[in-house]
């Protein structure tokens, strides 16, 4: 279904433009819920690619998850991977086209549960790729089931009485795990729920793409994000909840920079 | 100048890959085909042709590496054996849906489950009827010699790119492990990026300003569009019939017919000679492509014979396609050892007499 707002076109004139969308995003209307972090991160990745002037050299990989249609939004050559397998696709593409920029865009279910093995081994091999990891502590796309990153006590549709670690395991801090691997070169955890954090996240994403020129291993950017639909909150409530709860288990900041751990794990 | 060597099937397929201009091999060890990856690692094709060789963390990862590389227009391949091929079915289905060319060889071993490491032909259904979820077919080649193990790499890549579809070489532990004389082709250079862009305008090679972005996906949530897509795939699977291949051995005067592929065809060839020494006029029909199945030719042959024995190291999978092709015009029976046991020419002869010649 294509929704068209023809009347907007009259307003879109050069003299009226106060803020411009990057050309690396298409004009397709985002499928994300209002207030969802996915949209913001899409913009940051697209802006980075525009600023680096690498649109014609970039190949992106969409996951299975809410970002499954990412290829509708990025004006890039893109592949859609089976659930969790994006790092395997990226491995081959980068090895076969070492001069191109290759990134995966994955949710926490995709990257840390079903694709945990592909993630760890691509990171351990030191593939020269960028991984953008959207951690919203839940399976957004399938309606809010428990993810490996779901917090202790957190209510989801498959942990209706709260996540009990004795029954369901602990929240998986996969970012700390992969930072320990010698194959990762840059590992950082960011957020996009506040303007200041958006600017920081943008810098991190830029670094993660720039690093591909160095050929030194994986650059991994986790974004602690929200899922207001899955969390059953308004966008404002979700951002508040994120700050008060998610960041305790998933503290923000760089973990590994230029191949050196900068945080005690 | 081509080159003649004594090689095992698994080595031949590896060397043929280098010579066929393969861009990337991604694999995971499993008996009886680990020699492919071992040969490639020892041979360093990245120095010979620039070909990438990588030991993946699993068959799951290996086959998804094929997805990534194939979707970017590269000639990519993997080899495995039955349990590994089962693990690959998810991505094979995705690649069929997303129309990604690639080459996969299954050096079949006995099953089900972990089964045995000895040869079998019990993955026929999986190879020829799709194998993973959804409506799709693979182009399936069945080598019956080390020579064909090598030859089918180049042919397999040609078919994969002609049809934008995964191609499977359905081999088995006999063909993989046996040593034979093989004539290797002169190396074909790997395609340049310009050639790839020209040959594969659909590939994700980077969106240049002169074209729209290329998207490789098997997803379309709109049932009408998805239906159209699957119908387009069907047309392609039909079109594959123009590349159907088979071999007739001593069929001209045959009153009985053995149908067998791969190593069973090799074994049955001997049976034909033994039978003819006893005055039984039997011929061998060897399907070389298992999909598309050479049904027209088999139907033609069925009109001259009194009975058909379908020989396969399985409980009877090939026989279903044989029966479909001959429309019950003549009796069709199955014979085959299973679970890693290999029938001898004499056992096939006994079965031929008992199940066909003495009855019809
Ligand atoms: C093999 C397979 N298993 C399950 C699914 C169903 N599925 C689709 S998306 C998803 C979870 C995605 O969650 P996440 O990666 O966290 O992404 P989010 O939607 O939260 O961004 C699941 C389980 C699938 N598509 N494929
Ligand atoms: S379901 Fe959650 S993750 Fe998915 S778009 Fe909505 S808010 Fe975002
Ligand atoms: Mg999620």
Short mmCIF file of C-alpha atoms in Angstrom, two decimals, chain B:
data_model
loop_
_atom_site.label_atom_id
_atom_site.label_comp_id
_atom_site.label_asym_id
_atom_site.label_seq_id
_atom_site.Cartn_x
_atom_site.Cartn_y
_atom_site.Cartn_z
CA UNK B 1 46.29 -26.67 -22.57
CA UNK B 2 44.15 -28.93 -20.47
CA UNK B 3 45.83 -31.16 -17.95
CA UNK B 4 45.31 -34.82 -17.04
CA UNK B 5 45.64 -35.88 -13.41
CA UNK B 6 44.75 -38.73 -11.08
CA UNK B 7 42.46 -37.24 -8.46
CA UNK B 8 39.71 -38.11 -6.04
CA UNK B 9 36.30 -36.59 -6.75
CA UNK B 10 36.57 -34.15 -3.86
CA UNK B 11 39.93 -32.88 -5.05
CA UNK B 12 38.67 -32.63 -8.61
CA UNK B 13 35.74 -30.45 -7.63
CA UNK B 14 38.09 -28.16 -5.70
CA UNK B 15 40.60 -27.82 -8.52
CA UNK B 16 37.79 -27.36 -11.02
CA UNK B 17 36.45 -24.48 -8.92
CA UNK B 18 39.75 -22.64 -9.14
CA UNK B 19 39.87 -23.24 -12.89
CA UNK B 20 36.21 -22.28 -13.46
CA UNK B 21 36.84 -18.73 -12.24
CA UNK B 22 35.14 -19.27 -8.90
CA UNK B 23 35.35 -16.15 -6.72
CA UNK B 24 34.72 -17.68 -3.33
CA UNK B 25 34.46 -21.03 -1.58
CA UNK B 26 32.91 -21.16 1.90
CA UNK B 27 32.74 -24.48 3.69
CA UNK B 28 32.62 -26.44 6.90
CA UNK B 29 34.30 -29.82 7.42
CA UNK B 30 32.21 -32.97 7.22
CA UNK B 31 33.05 -36.49 6.04
CA UNK B 32 33.09 -37.63 3.26
CA UNK B 33 33.89 -34.29 1.60
CA UNK B 34 36.39 -32.50 3.87
CA UNK B 35 39.07 -32.94 1.21
CA UNK B 36 37.50 -30.10 -0.78
CA UNK B 37 38.31 -27.46 1.82
CA UNK B 38 41.61 -29.16 2.67
CA UNK B 39 42.67 -29.15 -0.97
CA UNK B 40 41.73 -25.50 -1.41
CA UNK B 41 43.50 -24.39 1.76
CA UNK B 42 46.64 -26.20 0.65
CA UNK B 43 46.39 -24.91 -2.90
CA UNK B 44 46.11 -21.19 -1.90
CA UNK B 45 43.84 -20.15 -4.76
CA UNK B 46 43.92 -16.58 -3.38
CA UNK B 47 47.47 -16.52 -4.73
CA UNK B 48 46.64 -18.33 -7.98
CA UNK B 49 43.48 -16.45 -9.02
CA UNK B 50 42.43 -14.21 -6.14
CA UNK B 51 39.70 -16.66 -5.15
CA UNK B 52 38.55 -16.36 -1.53
CA UNK B 53 38.55 -19.53 0.59
CA UNK B 54 37.05 -19.47 4.05
CA UNK B 55 36.30 -22.07 6.70
CA UNK B 56 33.01 -20.91 8.16
CA UNK B 57 31.79 -21.54 11.71
CA UNK B 58 28.95 -23.76 10.47
CA UNK B 59 27.13 -24.82 7.33
CA UNK B 60 24.55 -22.21 8.31
CA UNK B 61 27.16 -19.48 8.04
CA UNK B 62 28.81 -20.97 4.96
CA UNK B 63 25.63 -21.03 2.94
CA UNK B 64 24.69 -17.53 4.05
CA UNK B 65 28.10 -16.42 2.83
CA UNK B 66 26.95 -17.79 -0.52
CA UNK B 67 23.85 -15.64 -0.19
CA UNK B 68 25.96 -12.52 0.36
CA UNK B 69 28.47 -13.25 -2.38
CA UNK B 70 25.97 -14.54 -4.93
CA UNK B 71 23.70 -11.55 -4.39
CA UNK B 72 26.72 -9.38 -5.18
CA UNK B 73 27.15 -11.20 -8.51
CA UNK B 74 30.14 -13.35 -7.56
CA UNK B 75 30.64 -17.01 -8.47
CA UNK B 76 30.43 -18.63 -5.06
CA UNK B 77 30.21 -22.23 -3.97
CA UNK B 78 30.18 -24.60 -1.04
CA UNK B 79 30.31 -28.33 -0.57
CA UNK B 80 29.00 -30.44 2.28
CA UNK B 81 27.44 -33.78 3.07
CA UNK B 82 23.92 -34.70 4.10
CA UNK B 83 23.67 -33.38 7.71
CA UNK B 84 25.38 -30.16 6.61
CA UNK B 85 23.09 -29.81 3.62
CA UNK B 86 20.08 -30.14 5.93
CA UNK B 87 21.42 -27.20 7.90
CA UNK B 88 21.73 -25.19 4.69
CA UNK B 89 18.12 -25.56 3.63
CA UNK B 90 16.99 -22.27 5.14
CA UNK B 91 19.35 -20.19 3.05
CA UNK B 92 18.85 -22.34 -0.05
CA UNK B 93 15.16 -21.51 0.13
CA UNK B 94 15.98 -17.82 0.64
CA UNK B 95 18.33 -17.86 -2.35
CA UNK B 96 15.73 -19.53 -4.55
CA UNK B 97 13.23 -16.89 -3.44
CA UNK B 98 15.64 -13.99 -3.91
CA UNK B 99 16.97 -15.50 -7.19
CA UNK B 100 20.59 -15.74 -6.14
CA UNK B 101 22.99 -17.87 -8.21
CA UNK B 102 25.35 -20.21 -6.38
CA UNK B 103 26.75 -23.71 -6.54
CA UNK B 104 26.31 -26.30 -3.77
CA UNK B 105 27.66 -29.84 -3.88
CA UNK B 106 26.25 -32.56 -1.65
CA UNK B 107 28.56 -35.55 -1.26
CA UNK B 108 25.79 -37.68 0.17
CA UNK B 109 26.23 -40.04 3.11
CA UNK B 110 23.75 -42.41 4.69
CA UNK B 111 21.10 -41.16 7.07
CA UNK B 112 18.74 -40.18 8.60
CA UNK B 113 20.31 -38.21 11.41
CA UNK B 114 24.03 -38.43 11.85
CA UNK B 115 23.67 -41.80 10.09
CA UNK B 116 26.97 -42.95 8.72
CA UNK B 117 29.91 -41.53 6.84
CA UNK B 118 29.50 -44.14 4.10
CA UNK B 119 27.98 -43.31 0.69
CA UNK B 120 24.27 -43.14 0.03
CA UNK B 121 21.79 -41.56 -2.38
CA UNK B 122 19.07 -40.90 0.15
CA UNK B 123 18.96 -37.11 -0.32
CA UNK B 124 17.27 -37.32 -3.75
CA UNK B 125 13.95 -35.92 -2.55
CA UNK B 126 15.64 -33.12 -0.66
CA UNK B 127 17.69 -32.12 -3.70
CA UNK B 128 15.06 -32.44 -6.40
CA UNK B 129 11.88 -31.36 -4.62
CA UNK B 130 13.13 -28.10 -3.17
CA UNK B 131 14.45 -29.21 0.19
CA UNK B 132 13.64 -26.16 2.28
CA UNK B 133 10.34 -24.35 2.75
CA UNK B 134 8.31 -22.84 -0.04
CA UNK B 135 7.68 -23.50 -3.71
CA UNK B 136 10.97 -23.83 -5.52
CA UNK B 137 13.35 -26.14 -7.36
CA UNK B 138 17.10 -26.36 -7.72
CA UNK B 139 18.91 -27.21 -10.92
CA UNK B 140 20.41 -30.58 -9.94
CA UNK B 141 23.37 -32.29 -11.63
CA UNK B 142 24.34 -35.87 -10.78
CA UNK B 143 27.95 -36.76 -11.62
CA UNK B 144 28.82 -40.42 -12.03
CA UNK B 145 32.58 -40.01 -12.40
CA UNK B 146 35.43 -37.89 -11.11
CA UNK B 147 35.51 -36.29 -14.56
CA UNK B 148 31.93 -35.13 -14.16
CA UNK B 149 32.65 -33.87 -10.63
CA UNK B 150 35.10 -31.51 -12.27
CA UNK B 151 33.06 -30.70 -15.40
CA UNK B 152 29.89 -29.89 -13.50
CA UNK B 153 31.53 -27.01 -11.63
CA UNK B 154 31.81 -24.88 -14.77
CA UNK B 155 28.46 -26.11 -16.06
CA UNK B 156 26.90 -25.53 -12.65
CA UNK B 157 28.03 -21.91 -12.54
CA UNK B 158 26.71 -21.39 -16.08
CA UNK B 159 23.30 -22.74 -15.11
CA UNK B 160 23.27 -20.82 -11.82
CA UNK B 161 23.78 -17.52 -13.61
CA UNK B 162 21.60 -18.40 -16.60
CA UNK B 163 18.65 -19.05 -14.30
CA UNK B 164 19.63 -16.91 -11.29
CA UNK B 165 19.04 -19.93 -9.09
CA UNK B 166 21.04 -22.18 -6.77
CA UNK B 167 22.49 -25.22 -8.54
CA UNK B 168 23.19 -28.45 -6.71
CA UNK B 169 25.70 -31.11 -7.63
CA UNK B 170 24.21 -34.26 -6.08
CA UNK B 171 27.16 -36.55 -5.64
CA UNK B 172 27.82 -39.24 -3.06
CA UNK B 173 30.60 -40.70 -0.96
CA UNK B 174 31.67 -43.07 -3.75
CA UNK B 175 32.22 -40.34 -6.34
CA UNK B 176 33.72 -38.01 -3.75
CA UNK B 177 36.27 -40.53 -2.51
CA UNK B 178 37.14 -42.58 -5.60
CA UNK B 179 40.32 -41.77 -7.54
CA UNK B 180 40.16 -41.59 -11.31
CA UNK B 181 41.79 -39.96 -14.26
CA UNK B 182 40.44 -36.48 -14.84
CA UNK B 183 41.04 -33.98 -17.60
CA UNK B 184 41.06 -30.47 -16.19
CA UNK B 185 40.15 -27.43 -18.26
CA UNK B 186 42.44 -24.46 -18.78
CA UNK B 187 41.80 -21.86 -16.10
CA UNK B 188 39.05 -19.36 -16.95
CA UNK B 189 39.87 -15.93 -15.53
CA UNK B 190 37.64 -14.62 -12.76
CA UNK B 191 35.30 -11.91 -14.02
CA UNK B 192 36.26 -8.30 -13.48
CA UNK B 193 33.92 -5.94 -11.64
CA UNK B 194 32.93 -4.39 -14.99
CA UNK B 195 32.04 -7.80 -16.35
CA UNK B 196 30.00 -8.63 -13.26
CA UNK B 197 28.06 -5.38 -13.52
CA UNK B 198 27.37 -6.10 -17.19
CA UNK B 199 26.40 -9.73 -16.68
CA UNK B 200 24.48 -9.15 -13.42
CA UNK B 201 22.79 -5.74 -13.57
CA UNK B 202 20.67 -6.89 -10.62
CA UNK B 203 23.63 -7.48 -8.27
CA UNK B 204 24.40 -5.40 -5.19
CA UNK B 205 27.69 -3.94 -6.36
CA UNK B 206 27.07 -0.43 -5.01
CA UNK B 207 24.37 1.99 -6.20
CA UNK B 208 25.93 4.20 -8.84
CA UNK B 209 24.12 7.41 -9.87
CA UNK B 210 23.21 5.95 -13.27
CA UNK B 211 20.76 3.41 -11.87
CA UNK B 212 18.16 2.69 -9.20
CA UNK B 213 19.28 0.80 -6.12
CA UNK B 214 19.47 -2.98 -6.35
CA UNK B 215 17.61 -4.88 -3.65
CA UNK B 216 18.02 -8.59 -3.07
CA UNK B 217 15.21 -9.99 -0.97
CA UNK B 218 12.81 -12.91 -0.87
CA UNK B 219 10.22 -10.88 1.05
CA UNK B 220 7.05 -9.42 -0.39
CA UNK B 221 4.23 -9.06 2.08
CA UNK B 222 1.65 -8.38 -0.63
CA UNK B 223 0.09 -11.77 -1.48
CA UNK B 224 -0.81 -10.73 -5.03
CA UNK B 225 2.75 -9.64 -5.79
CA UNK B 226 4.21 -12.66 -3.99
CA UNK B 227 1.97 -14.94 -6.02
CA UNK B 228 3.17 -13.27 -9.22
CA UNK B 229 6.76 -13.73 -8.08
CA UNK B 230 6.26 -17.44 -7.37
CA UNK B 231 4.55 -17.87 -10.75
CA UNK B 232 7.55 -16.20 -12.40
CA UNK B 233 9.80 -18.65 -10.58
CA UNK B 234 7.65 -21.51 -11.88
CA UNK B 235 8.15 -20.29 -15.43
CA UNK B 236 11.89 -20.35 -14.80
CA UNK B 237 11.77 -23.89 -13.40
CA UNK B 238 9.88 -24.94 -16.54
CA UNK B 239 12.40 -23.21 -18.77
CA UNK B 240 15.21 -25.21 -17.16
CA UNK B 241 13.93 -28.18 -19.18
CA UNK B 242 15.79 -26.86 -22.19
CA UNK B 243 19.02 -27.83 -20.41
CA UNK B 244 17.95 -31.35 -19.47
CA UNK B 245 20.71 -33.98 -19.79
CA UNK B 246 20.81 -37.78 -19.81
CA UNK B 247 22.81 -40.72 -21.10
CA UNK B 248 21.52 -43.88 -22.82
CA UNK B 249 23.74 -46.94 -22.51
CA UNK B 250 22.91 -49.99 -24.64
CA UNK B 251 19.28 -48.98 -24.87
CA UNK B 252 18.80 -49.43 -28.64
CA UNK B 253 17.79 -53.08 -28.47
CA UNK B 254 16.88 -53.14 -24.77
CA UNK B 255 13.91 -55.18 -23.62
CA UNK B 256 14.47 -54.16 -20.01
CA UNK B 257 15.75 -50.93 -18.54
CA UNK B 258 17.70 -49.93 -15.46
CA UNK B 259 17.33 -46.29 -14.42
CA UNK B 260 20.09 -45.06 -12.15
CA UNK B 261 22.16 -41.92 -11.57
CA UNK B 262 25.53 -41.17 -9.98
CA UNK B 263 27.47 -44.09 -8.51
CA UNK B 264 24.48 -46.42 -8.90
CA UNK B 265 24.67 -45.78 -12.64
CA UNK B 266 28.34 -46.72 -12.64
CA UNK B 267 27.59 -49.94 -10.77
CA UNK B 268 24.61 -50.70 -12.99
CA UNK B 269 26.72 -50.28 -16.10
CA UNK B 270 28.62 -53.38 -15.02
CA UNK B 271 25.32 -55.13 -14.36
CA UNK B 272 24.27 -54.46 -17.96
CA UNK B 273 27.36 -56.30 -19.23
CA UNK B 274 26.80 -59.22 -16.85
CA UNK B 275 23.16 -59.47 -17.88
CA UNK B 276 23.92 -59.33 -21.57
CA UNK B 277 26.45 -62.16 -21.12
CA UNK B 278 23.48 -64.18 -19.90
CA UNK B 279 21.39 -63.10 -22.88
CA UNK B 280 19.22 -60.56 -21.03
CA UNK B 281 18.83 -57.49 -23.23
CA UNK B 282 18.95 -54.68 -20.70
CA UNK B 283 19.91 -51.04 -21.16
CA UNK B 284 20.79 -48.26 -18.75
CA UNK B 285 19.12 -44.87 -18.67
CA UNK B 286 21.16 -42.38 -16.65
CA UNK B 287 19.55 -39.05 -15.79
CA UNK B 288 22.36 -36.48 -15.59
CA UNK B 289 20.12 -33.61 -14.56
CA UNK B 290 17.81 -34.82 -11.79
CA UNK B 291 15.95 -31.55 -11.98
CA UNK B 292 14.93 -31.02 -14.71
CA UNK B 293 14.24 -34.76 -14.90
CA UNK B 294 14.65 -36.20 -18.42
CA UNK B 295 11.06 -37.44 -18.43
CA UNK B 296 10.43 -37.22 -22.20
CA UNK B 297 13.33 -39.47 -23.09
CA UNK B 298 12.45 -41.94 -20.36
CA UNK B 299 8.86 -42.00 -21.56
CA UNK B 300 10.10 -42.74 -25.08
CA UNK B 301 12.30 -45.60 -23.85
CA UNK B 302 9.52 -47.02 -21.70
CA UNK B 303 7.55 -47.79 -24.87
CA UNK B 304 10.12 -50.36 -26.00
CA UNK B 305 10.77 -52.19 -22.71
CA UNK B 306 8.86 -54.78 -20.66
CA UNK B 307 9.94 -53.56 -17.26
CA UNK B 308 12.11 -51.01 -15.47
CA UNK B 309 14.32 -51.35 -12.40
CA UNK B 310 15.07 -48.11 -10.63
CA UNK B 311 18.38 -48.54 -8.80
CA UNK B 312 19.34 -46.09 -6.08
CA UNK B 313 21.06 -46.30 -2.70
CA UNK B 314 17.86 -45.34 -0.90
CA UNK B 315 14.51 -46.79 0.11
CA UNK B 316 13.17 -45.57 -3.23
CA UNK B 317 13.11 -41.90 -4.08
CA UNK B 318 14.19 -41.72 -7.72
CA UNK B 319 11.51 -44.30 -8.50
CA UNK B 320 8.77 -41.72 -7.97
CA UNK B 321 10.07 -39.59 -10.85
CA UNK B 322 10.55 -42.70 -12.96
CA UNK B 323 6.94 -43.75 -12.38
CA UNK B 324 5.67 -40.25 -13.14
CA UNK B 325 7.59 -40.28 -16.42
CA UNK B 326 6.36 -43.68 -17.62
CA UNK B 327 2.73 -43.22 -16.50
CA UNK B 328 2.42 -46.86 -15.32
CA UNK B 329 2.84 -48.02 -18.93
CA UNK B 330 5.30 -50.67 -17.76
CA UNK B 331 6.05 -52.13 -14.33
CA UNK B 332 8.66 -50.17 -12.35
CA UNK B 333 10.40 -51.66 -9.33
CA UNK B 334 13.03 -50.31 -6.94
CA UNK B 335 16.25 -51.87 -5.77
CA UNK B 336 18.92 -50.37 -3.54
CA UNK B 337 21.05 -50.86 -0.46
CA UNK B 338 20.70 -48.22 2.24
CA UNK B 339 22.40 -46.77 5.31
CA UNK B 340 25.85 -46.53 3.75
CA UNK B 341 25.90 -49.99 2.19
CA UNK B 342 26.73 -50.02 -1.51
CA UNK B 343 25.18 -52.61 -3.83
CA UNK B 344 27.40 -54.68 -6.13
CA UNK B 345 26.73 -55.23 -9.85
CA UNK B 346 25.83 -58.83 -9.00
CA UNK B 347 23.25 -57.76 -6.43
CA UNK B 348 21.71 -55.42 -8.96
CA UNK B 349 21.64 -58.28 -11.48
CA UNK B 350 19.91 -60.56 -8.98
CA UNK B 351 17.32 -57.87 -8.29
CA UNK B 352 16.82 -57.27 -12.00
CA UNK B 353 16.07 -60.93 -12.57
CA UNK B 354 13.93 -61.43 -9.51
CA UNK B 355 11.90 -58.23 -9.67
CA UNK B 356 11.65 -57.66 -13.43
CA UNK B 357 12.97 -60.27 -15.89
CA UNK B 358 11.46 -63.35 -14.22
CA UNK B 359 8.14 -61.55 -13.74
CA UNK B 360 7.54 -59.63 -16.94
#
